GROMACS .gro file of C-alpha atoms in nm:
model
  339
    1UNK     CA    1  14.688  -0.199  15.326
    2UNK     CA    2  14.317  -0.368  15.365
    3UNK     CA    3  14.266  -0.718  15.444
    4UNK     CA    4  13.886  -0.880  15.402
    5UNK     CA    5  13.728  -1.227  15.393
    6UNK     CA    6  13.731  -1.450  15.086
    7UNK     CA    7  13.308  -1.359  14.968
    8UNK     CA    8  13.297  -1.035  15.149
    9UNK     CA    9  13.299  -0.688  14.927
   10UNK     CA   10  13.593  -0.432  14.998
   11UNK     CA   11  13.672  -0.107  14.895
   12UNK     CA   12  13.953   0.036  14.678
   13UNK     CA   13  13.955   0.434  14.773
   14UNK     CA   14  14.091   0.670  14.509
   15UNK     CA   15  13.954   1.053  14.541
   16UNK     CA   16  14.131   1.346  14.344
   17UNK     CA   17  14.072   1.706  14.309
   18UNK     CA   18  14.131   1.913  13.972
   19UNK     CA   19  14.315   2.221  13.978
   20UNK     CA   20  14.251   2.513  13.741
   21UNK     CA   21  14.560   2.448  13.595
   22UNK     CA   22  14.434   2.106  13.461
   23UNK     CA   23  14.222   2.155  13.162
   24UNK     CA   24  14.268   1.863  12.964
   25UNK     CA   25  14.049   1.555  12.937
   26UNK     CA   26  13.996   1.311  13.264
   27UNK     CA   27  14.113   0.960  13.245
   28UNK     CA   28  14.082   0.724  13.552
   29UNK     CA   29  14.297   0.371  13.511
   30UNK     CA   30  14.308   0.095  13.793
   31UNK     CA   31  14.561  -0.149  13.722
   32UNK     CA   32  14.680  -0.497  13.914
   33UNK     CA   33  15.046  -0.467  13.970
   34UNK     CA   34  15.203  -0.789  13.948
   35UNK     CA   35  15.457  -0.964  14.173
   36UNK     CA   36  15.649  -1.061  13.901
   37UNK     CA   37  15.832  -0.796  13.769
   38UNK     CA   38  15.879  -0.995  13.451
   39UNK     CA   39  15.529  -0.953  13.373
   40UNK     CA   40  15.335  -0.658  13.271
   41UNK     CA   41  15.040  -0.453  13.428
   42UNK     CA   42  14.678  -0.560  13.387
   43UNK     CA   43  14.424  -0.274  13.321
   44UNK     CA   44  14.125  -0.370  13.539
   45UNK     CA   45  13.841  -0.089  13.482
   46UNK     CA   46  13.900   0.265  13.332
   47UNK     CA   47  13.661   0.599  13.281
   48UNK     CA   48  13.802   0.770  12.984
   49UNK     CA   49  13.629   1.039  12.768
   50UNK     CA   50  13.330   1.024  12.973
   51UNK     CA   51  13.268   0.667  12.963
   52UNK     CA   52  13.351   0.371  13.165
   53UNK     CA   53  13.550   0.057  13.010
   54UNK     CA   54  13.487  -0.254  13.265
   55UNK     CA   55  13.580  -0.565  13.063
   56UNK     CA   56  13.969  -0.552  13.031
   57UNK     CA   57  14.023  -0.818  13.310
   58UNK     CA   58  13.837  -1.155  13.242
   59UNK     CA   59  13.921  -1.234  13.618
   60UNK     CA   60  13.670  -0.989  13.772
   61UNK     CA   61  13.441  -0.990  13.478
   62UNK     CA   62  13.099  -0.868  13.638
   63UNK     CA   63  13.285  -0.820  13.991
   64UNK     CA   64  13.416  -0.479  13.971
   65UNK     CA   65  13.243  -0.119  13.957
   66UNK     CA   66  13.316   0.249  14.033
   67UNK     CA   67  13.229   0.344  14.352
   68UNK     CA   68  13.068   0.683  14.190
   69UNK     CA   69  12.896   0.622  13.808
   70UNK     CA   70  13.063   0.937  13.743
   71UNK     CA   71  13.445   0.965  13.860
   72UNK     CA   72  13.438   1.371  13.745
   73UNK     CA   73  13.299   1.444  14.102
   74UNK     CA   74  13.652   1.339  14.239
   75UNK     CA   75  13.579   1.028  14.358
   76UNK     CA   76  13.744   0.739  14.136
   77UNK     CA   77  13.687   0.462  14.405
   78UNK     CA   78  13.582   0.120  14.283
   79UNK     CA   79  13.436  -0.187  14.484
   80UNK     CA   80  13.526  -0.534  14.392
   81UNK     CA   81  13.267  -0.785  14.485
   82UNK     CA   82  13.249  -1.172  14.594
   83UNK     CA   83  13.646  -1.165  14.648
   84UNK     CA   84  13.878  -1.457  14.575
   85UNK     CA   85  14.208  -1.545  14.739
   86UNK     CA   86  14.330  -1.514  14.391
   87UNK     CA   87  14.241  -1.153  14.455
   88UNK     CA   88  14.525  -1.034  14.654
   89UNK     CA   89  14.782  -0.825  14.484
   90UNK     CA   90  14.902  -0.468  14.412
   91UNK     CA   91  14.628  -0.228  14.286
   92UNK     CA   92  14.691   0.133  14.175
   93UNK     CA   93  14.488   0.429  14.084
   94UNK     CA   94  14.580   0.636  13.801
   95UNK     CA   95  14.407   1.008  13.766
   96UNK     CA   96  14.550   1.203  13.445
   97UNK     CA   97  14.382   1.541  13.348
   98UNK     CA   98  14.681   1.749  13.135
   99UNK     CA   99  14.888   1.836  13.258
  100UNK     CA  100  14.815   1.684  13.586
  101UNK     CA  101  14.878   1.284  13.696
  102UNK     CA  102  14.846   1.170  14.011
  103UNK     CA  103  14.851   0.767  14.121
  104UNK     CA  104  14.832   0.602  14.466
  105UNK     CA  105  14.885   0.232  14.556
  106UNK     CA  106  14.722   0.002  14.746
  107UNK     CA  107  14.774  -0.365  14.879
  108UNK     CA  108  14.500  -0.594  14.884
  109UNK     CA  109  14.516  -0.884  15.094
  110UNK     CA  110  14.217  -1.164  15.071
  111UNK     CA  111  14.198  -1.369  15.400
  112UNK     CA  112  14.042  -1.685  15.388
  113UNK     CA  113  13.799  -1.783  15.776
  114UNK     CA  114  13.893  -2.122  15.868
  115UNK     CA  115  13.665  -2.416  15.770
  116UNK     CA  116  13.590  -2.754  15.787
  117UNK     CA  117  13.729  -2.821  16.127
  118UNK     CA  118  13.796  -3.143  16.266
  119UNK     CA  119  13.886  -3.279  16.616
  120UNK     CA  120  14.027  -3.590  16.742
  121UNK     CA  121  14.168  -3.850  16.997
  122UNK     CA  122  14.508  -4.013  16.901
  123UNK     CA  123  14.593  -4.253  17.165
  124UNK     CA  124  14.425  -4.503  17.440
  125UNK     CA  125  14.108  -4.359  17.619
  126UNK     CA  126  14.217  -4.577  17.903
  127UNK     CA  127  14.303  -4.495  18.240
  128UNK     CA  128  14.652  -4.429  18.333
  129UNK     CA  129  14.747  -4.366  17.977
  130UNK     CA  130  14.850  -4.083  17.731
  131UNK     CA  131  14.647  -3.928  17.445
  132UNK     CA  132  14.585  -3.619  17.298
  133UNK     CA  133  14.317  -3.393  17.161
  134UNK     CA  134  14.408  -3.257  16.798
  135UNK     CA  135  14.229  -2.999  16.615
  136UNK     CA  136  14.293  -2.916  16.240
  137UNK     CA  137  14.109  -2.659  16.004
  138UNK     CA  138  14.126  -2.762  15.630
  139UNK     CA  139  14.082  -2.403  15.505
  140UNK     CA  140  14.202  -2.108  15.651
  141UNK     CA  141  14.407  -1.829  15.565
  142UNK     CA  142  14.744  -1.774  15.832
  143UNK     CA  143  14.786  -1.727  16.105
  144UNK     CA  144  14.551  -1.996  16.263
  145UNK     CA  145  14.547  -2.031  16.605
  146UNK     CA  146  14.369  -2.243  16.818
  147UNK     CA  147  14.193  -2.320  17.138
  148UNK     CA  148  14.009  -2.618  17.364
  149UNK     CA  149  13.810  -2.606  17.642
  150UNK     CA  150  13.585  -2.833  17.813
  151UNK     CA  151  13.213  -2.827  17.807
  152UNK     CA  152  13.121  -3.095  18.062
  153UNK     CA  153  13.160  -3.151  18.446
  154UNK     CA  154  13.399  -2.899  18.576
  155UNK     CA  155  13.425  -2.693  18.247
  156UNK     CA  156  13.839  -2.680  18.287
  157UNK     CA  157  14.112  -2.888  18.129
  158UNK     CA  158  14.317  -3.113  18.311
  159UNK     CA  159  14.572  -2.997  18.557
  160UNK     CA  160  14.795  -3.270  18.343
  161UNK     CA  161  14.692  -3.100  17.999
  162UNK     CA  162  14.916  -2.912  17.770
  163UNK     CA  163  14.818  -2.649  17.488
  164UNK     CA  164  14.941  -2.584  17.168
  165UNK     CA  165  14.800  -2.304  17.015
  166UNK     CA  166  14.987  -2.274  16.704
  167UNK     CA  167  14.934  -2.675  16.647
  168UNK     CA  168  14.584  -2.730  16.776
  169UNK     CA  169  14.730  -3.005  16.980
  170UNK     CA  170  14.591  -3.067  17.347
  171UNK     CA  171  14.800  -3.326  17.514
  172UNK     CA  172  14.733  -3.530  17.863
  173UNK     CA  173  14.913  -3.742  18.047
  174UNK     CA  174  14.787  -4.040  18.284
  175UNK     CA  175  14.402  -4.013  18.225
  176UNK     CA  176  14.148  -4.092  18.473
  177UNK     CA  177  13.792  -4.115  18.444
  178UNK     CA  178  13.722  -3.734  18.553
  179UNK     CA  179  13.933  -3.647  18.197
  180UNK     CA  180  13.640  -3.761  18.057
  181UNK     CA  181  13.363  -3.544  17.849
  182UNK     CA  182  13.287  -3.304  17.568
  183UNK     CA  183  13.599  -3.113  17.430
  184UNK     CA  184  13.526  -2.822  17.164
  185UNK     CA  185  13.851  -2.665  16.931
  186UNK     CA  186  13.811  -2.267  16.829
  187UNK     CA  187  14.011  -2.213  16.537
  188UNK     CA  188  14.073  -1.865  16.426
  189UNK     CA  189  14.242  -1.593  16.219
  190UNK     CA  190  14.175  -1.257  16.159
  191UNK     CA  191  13.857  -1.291  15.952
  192UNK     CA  192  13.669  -1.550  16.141
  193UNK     CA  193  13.629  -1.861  16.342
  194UNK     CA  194  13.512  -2.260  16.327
  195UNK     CA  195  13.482  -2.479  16.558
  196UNK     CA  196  13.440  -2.862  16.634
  197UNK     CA  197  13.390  -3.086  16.905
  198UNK     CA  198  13.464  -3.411  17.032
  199UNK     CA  199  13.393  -3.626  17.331
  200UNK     CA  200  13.671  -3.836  17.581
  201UNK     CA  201  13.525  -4.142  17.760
  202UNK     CA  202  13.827  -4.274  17.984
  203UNK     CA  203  13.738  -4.610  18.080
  204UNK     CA  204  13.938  -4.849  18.286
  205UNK     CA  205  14.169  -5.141  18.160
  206UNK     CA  206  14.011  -5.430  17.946
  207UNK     CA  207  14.103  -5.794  18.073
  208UNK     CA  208  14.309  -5.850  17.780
  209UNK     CA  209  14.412  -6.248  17.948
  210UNK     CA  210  14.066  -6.315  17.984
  211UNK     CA  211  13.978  -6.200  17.602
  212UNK     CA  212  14.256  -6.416  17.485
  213UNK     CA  213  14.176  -6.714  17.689
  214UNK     CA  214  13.814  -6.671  17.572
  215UNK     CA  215  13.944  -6.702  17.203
  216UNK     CA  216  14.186  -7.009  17.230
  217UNK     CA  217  13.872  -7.241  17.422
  218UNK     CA  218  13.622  -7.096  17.117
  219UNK     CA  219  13.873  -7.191  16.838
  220UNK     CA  220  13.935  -7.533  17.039
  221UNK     CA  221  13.604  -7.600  17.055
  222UNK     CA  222  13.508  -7.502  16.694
  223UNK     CA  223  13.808  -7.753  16.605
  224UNK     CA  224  13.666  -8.004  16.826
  225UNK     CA  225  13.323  -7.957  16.658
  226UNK     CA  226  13.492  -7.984  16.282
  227UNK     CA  227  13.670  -8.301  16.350
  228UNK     CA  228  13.375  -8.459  16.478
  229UNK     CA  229  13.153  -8.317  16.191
  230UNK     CA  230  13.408  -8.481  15.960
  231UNK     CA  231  13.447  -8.830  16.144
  232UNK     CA  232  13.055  -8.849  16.119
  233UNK     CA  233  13.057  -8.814  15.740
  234UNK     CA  234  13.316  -9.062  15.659
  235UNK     CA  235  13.211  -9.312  15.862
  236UNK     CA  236  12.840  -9.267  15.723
  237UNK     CA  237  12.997  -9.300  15.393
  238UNK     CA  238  13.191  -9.580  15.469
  239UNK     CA  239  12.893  -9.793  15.605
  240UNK     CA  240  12.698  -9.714  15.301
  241UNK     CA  241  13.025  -9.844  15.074
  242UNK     CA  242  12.982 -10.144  15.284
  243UNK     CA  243  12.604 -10.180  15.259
  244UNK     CA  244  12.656 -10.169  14.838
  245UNK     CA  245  12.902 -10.401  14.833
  246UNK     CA  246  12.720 -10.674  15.036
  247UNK     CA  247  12.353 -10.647  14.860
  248UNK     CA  248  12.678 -10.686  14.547
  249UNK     CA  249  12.747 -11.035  14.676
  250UNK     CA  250  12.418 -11.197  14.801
  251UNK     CA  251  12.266 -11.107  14.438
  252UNK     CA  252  12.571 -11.302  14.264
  253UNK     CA  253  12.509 -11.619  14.502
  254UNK     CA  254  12.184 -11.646  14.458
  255UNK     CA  255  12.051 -11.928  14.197
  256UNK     CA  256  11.880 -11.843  13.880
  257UNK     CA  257  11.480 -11.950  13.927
  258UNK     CA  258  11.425 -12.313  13.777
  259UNK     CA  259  11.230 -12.348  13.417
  260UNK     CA  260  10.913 -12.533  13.398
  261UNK     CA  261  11.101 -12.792  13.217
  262UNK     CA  262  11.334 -12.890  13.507
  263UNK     CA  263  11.070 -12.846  13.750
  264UNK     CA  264  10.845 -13.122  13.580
  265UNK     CA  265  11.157 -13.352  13.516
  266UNK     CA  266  11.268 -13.289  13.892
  267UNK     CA  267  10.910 -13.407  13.982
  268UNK     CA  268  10.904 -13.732  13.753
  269UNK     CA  269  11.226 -13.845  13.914
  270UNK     CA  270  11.101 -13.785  14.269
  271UNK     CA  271  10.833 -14.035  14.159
  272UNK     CA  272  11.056 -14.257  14.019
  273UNK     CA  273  11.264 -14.317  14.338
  274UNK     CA  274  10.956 -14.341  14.502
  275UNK     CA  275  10.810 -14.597  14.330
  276UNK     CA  276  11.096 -14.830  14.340
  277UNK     CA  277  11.094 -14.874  14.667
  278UNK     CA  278  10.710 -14.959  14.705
  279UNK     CA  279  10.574 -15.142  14.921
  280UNK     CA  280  10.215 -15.281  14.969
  281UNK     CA  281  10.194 -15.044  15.278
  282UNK     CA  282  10.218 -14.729  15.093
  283UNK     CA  283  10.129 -14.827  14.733
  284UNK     CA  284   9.741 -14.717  14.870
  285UNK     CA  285   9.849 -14.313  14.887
  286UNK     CA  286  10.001 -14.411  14.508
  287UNK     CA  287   9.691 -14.544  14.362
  288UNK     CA  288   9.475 -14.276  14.475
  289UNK     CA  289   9.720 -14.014  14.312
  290UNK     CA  290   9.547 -13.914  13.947
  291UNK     CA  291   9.782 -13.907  13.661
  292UNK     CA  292   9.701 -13.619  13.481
  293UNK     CA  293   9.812 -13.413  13.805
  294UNK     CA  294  10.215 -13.549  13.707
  295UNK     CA  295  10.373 -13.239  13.498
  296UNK     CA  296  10.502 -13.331  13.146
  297UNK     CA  297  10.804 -13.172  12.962
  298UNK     CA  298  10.630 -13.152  12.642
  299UNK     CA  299  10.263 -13.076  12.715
  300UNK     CA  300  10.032 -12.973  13.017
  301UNK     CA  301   9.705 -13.090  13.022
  302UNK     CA  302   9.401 -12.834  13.106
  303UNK     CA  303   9.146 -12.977  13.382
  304UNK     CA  304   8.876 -13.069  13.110
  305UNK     CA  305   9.125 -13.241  12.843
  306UNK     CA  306   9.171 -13.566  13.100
  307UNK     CA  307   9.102 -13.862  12.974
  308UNK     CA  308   8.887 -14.112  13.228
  309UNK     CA  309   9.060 -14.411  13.231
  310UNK     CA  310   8.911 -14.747  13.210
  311UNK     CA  311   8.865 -14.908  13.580
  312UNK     CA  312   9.047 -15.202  13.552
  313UNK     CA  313   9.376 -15.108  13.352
  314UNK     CA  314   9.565 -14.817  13.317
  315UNK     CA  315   9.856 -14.817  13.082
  316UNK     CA  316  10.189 -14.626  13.148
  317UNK     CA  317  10.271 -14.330  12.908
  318UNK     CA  318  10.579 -14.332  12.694
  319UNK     CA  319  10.825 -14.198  12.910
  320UNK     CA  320  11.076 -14.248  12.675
  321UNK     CA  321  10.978 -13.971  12.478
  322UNK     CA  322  11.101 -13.779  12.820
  323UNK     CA  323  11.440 -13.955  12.802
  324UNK     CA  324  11.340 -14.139  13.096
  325UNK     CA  325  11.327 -14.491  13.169
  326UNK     CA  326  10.977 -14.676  13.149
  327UNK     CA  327  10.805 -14.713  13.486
  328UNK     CA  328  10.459 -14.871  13.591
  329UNK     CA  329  10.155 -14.668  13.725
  330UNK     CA  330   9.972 -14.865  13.975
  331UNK     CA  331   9.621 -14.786  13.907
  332UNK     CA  332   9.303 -14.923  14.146
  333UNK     CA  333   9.022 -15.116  14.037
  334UNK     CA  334   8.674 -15.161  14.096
  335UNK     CA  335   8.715 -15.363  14.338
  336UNK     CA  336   8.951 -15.163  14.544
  337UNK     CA  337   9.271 -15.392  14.429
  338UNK     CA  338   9.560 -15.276  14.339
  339UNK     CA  339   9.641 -15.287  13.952
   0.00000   0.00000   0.00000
């Protein structure tokens, strides 16, 4: 039996010696004898009538050789390079040289080293708790065993600690802050090793009611906040509503702006109340008023169309055409009398 390591090279030995009996020609056949008995034998390499035939098995293609170049010498070893798991199996020699055969068998076991190791915690790295260290390899031929120790402060596990070397598991109970520190995992089997690490930090108990009483008053206060965030904006919207609607109702009350035509006619029946209740006192402030300053509904006068009336009589225009009544201007004469 030989075991090696998946990628490593191993030897297959197969030495003969010819009698003088044997005089025929030498064959050398290696074949892979299957664990199925169901399924026949696979010719790997073969020497035969002085030369060697390598290409029977597309498996090991370029991987296998004779040990010697030329197997006559006695020596029909071979070497089989860059090995697979897929390797393992049954191999046996044949030597024939009529009327001689001999044959010799050999298992072949390919180990795989273990690989891509990781460790770590499962449970609560606080004190007075449980946990435990695991270490796993994902590659590795059996049997994998495994080992921790510690690497930091006193270099030796727990009193409390319990190892399982078949598992990889490291388990402690009721931590305490010396637990703490760097762990490394060994795993091995009978071609190699690999190893990982990890590091405990026990810690004591967090406040867990002072957390949660933190989080109620920060989501109370963050509803506070919202509410008043959203009583803000409807009430800003609501006085705006209200502004809209009054600027509405003082543009509807107010009048429309009077036309030049009831602006003159409001003007001419100012005068005309006036005048009727002249007196002598105030007929003076009359007299002195010009005419052509009295707006018309039919025609405005520019500053140089005015006619200069005559000094002693000045006759009243036709209202009438106004649909007014007919009224008399006082007018003052030369003299200063009243007309």
């Amino acid at each position: 039996m030989v075991e090696k390591a998946q990628g490593e090279k191993v030897t297959l030995p197969c030495t003969f010696t010819v009698s003088q009996e044997d005089q025929g020609p030498l064959d050398v056949e290696w074949v892979l004898i299957p664990t199925d008995n169901q399924k026949k034998e696979q010719t790997i390499i073969m020497y035969s009538v002085d030369r060697i035939y390598n290409d029977y098995y597309e498996a090991m293609n370029g991987r296998v050789q004779f040990t010697n170049p030329d197997p006559r010498s006695g020596d029909g070893s071979i070497d089989i390079l860059n090995l697979k798991s897929a390797d393992t199996g049954t191999y046996q020699c044949r030597v024939k040289k009529a009327p001689g055969v001999e044959s010799q068998k050999i298992q072949l076991t390919v180990l795989v080293k273990p690989a891509r190791t990781k460790c770590y915690i499962e449970g609560s790295q606080e004190t007075g708790r449980d946990l435990t260290l695991k270490c796993v390899s994902q590659e590795g031929s059996p049997l994998l065993s495994y080992n921790w120790r510690k690497l930091t402060g006193t270099e030796e596990l727990p009193a409390t600690s319990l190892l399982n070397k078949d598992t990889g598991e490291l388990s402690m109970k009721n931590v305490s802050e010396d637990y703490s520190g760097t762990y490394n995992c060994v795993a091995a089997n009978r071609v190699g090793t690999d190893d990982c690490f990890v590091v405990l930090n026990v810690t004591p108990p967090i406040n867990t009611a002072g957390t949660i009483a933190g989080a109620v008053i920060g989501t109370l206060l963050g509803l506070f906040l919202l509410a008043f965030l959203v009583f803000c904006c409807c009430k800003k919207r609501k006085e705006k509503k209200y502004e809209k609607e009054v600027h509405h109702d003082i543009r509807e009350d107010v009048p429309p702006p009077k036309s030049r035509t009831s602006t003159a006619r409001s003007y001419i029946g100012s005068n005309r109340s006036s005048l009727g209740s002249m007196s002598p006192s105030n007929m003076e402030g009359y007299a002195k008023t010009p005419y052509n300053q009295v707006p018309s509904e039919d025609f405005e006068r520019s500053p140089g169309q005015n006619p200069n009336f005559p000094p002693s009589k000045v006759a009243a225009p036709n209202l009438s055409r106004m649909g007014a009544v007919p009224v008399m201007i006082p007018a003052q004469s030369k003299d200063g009398s009243i007309v």
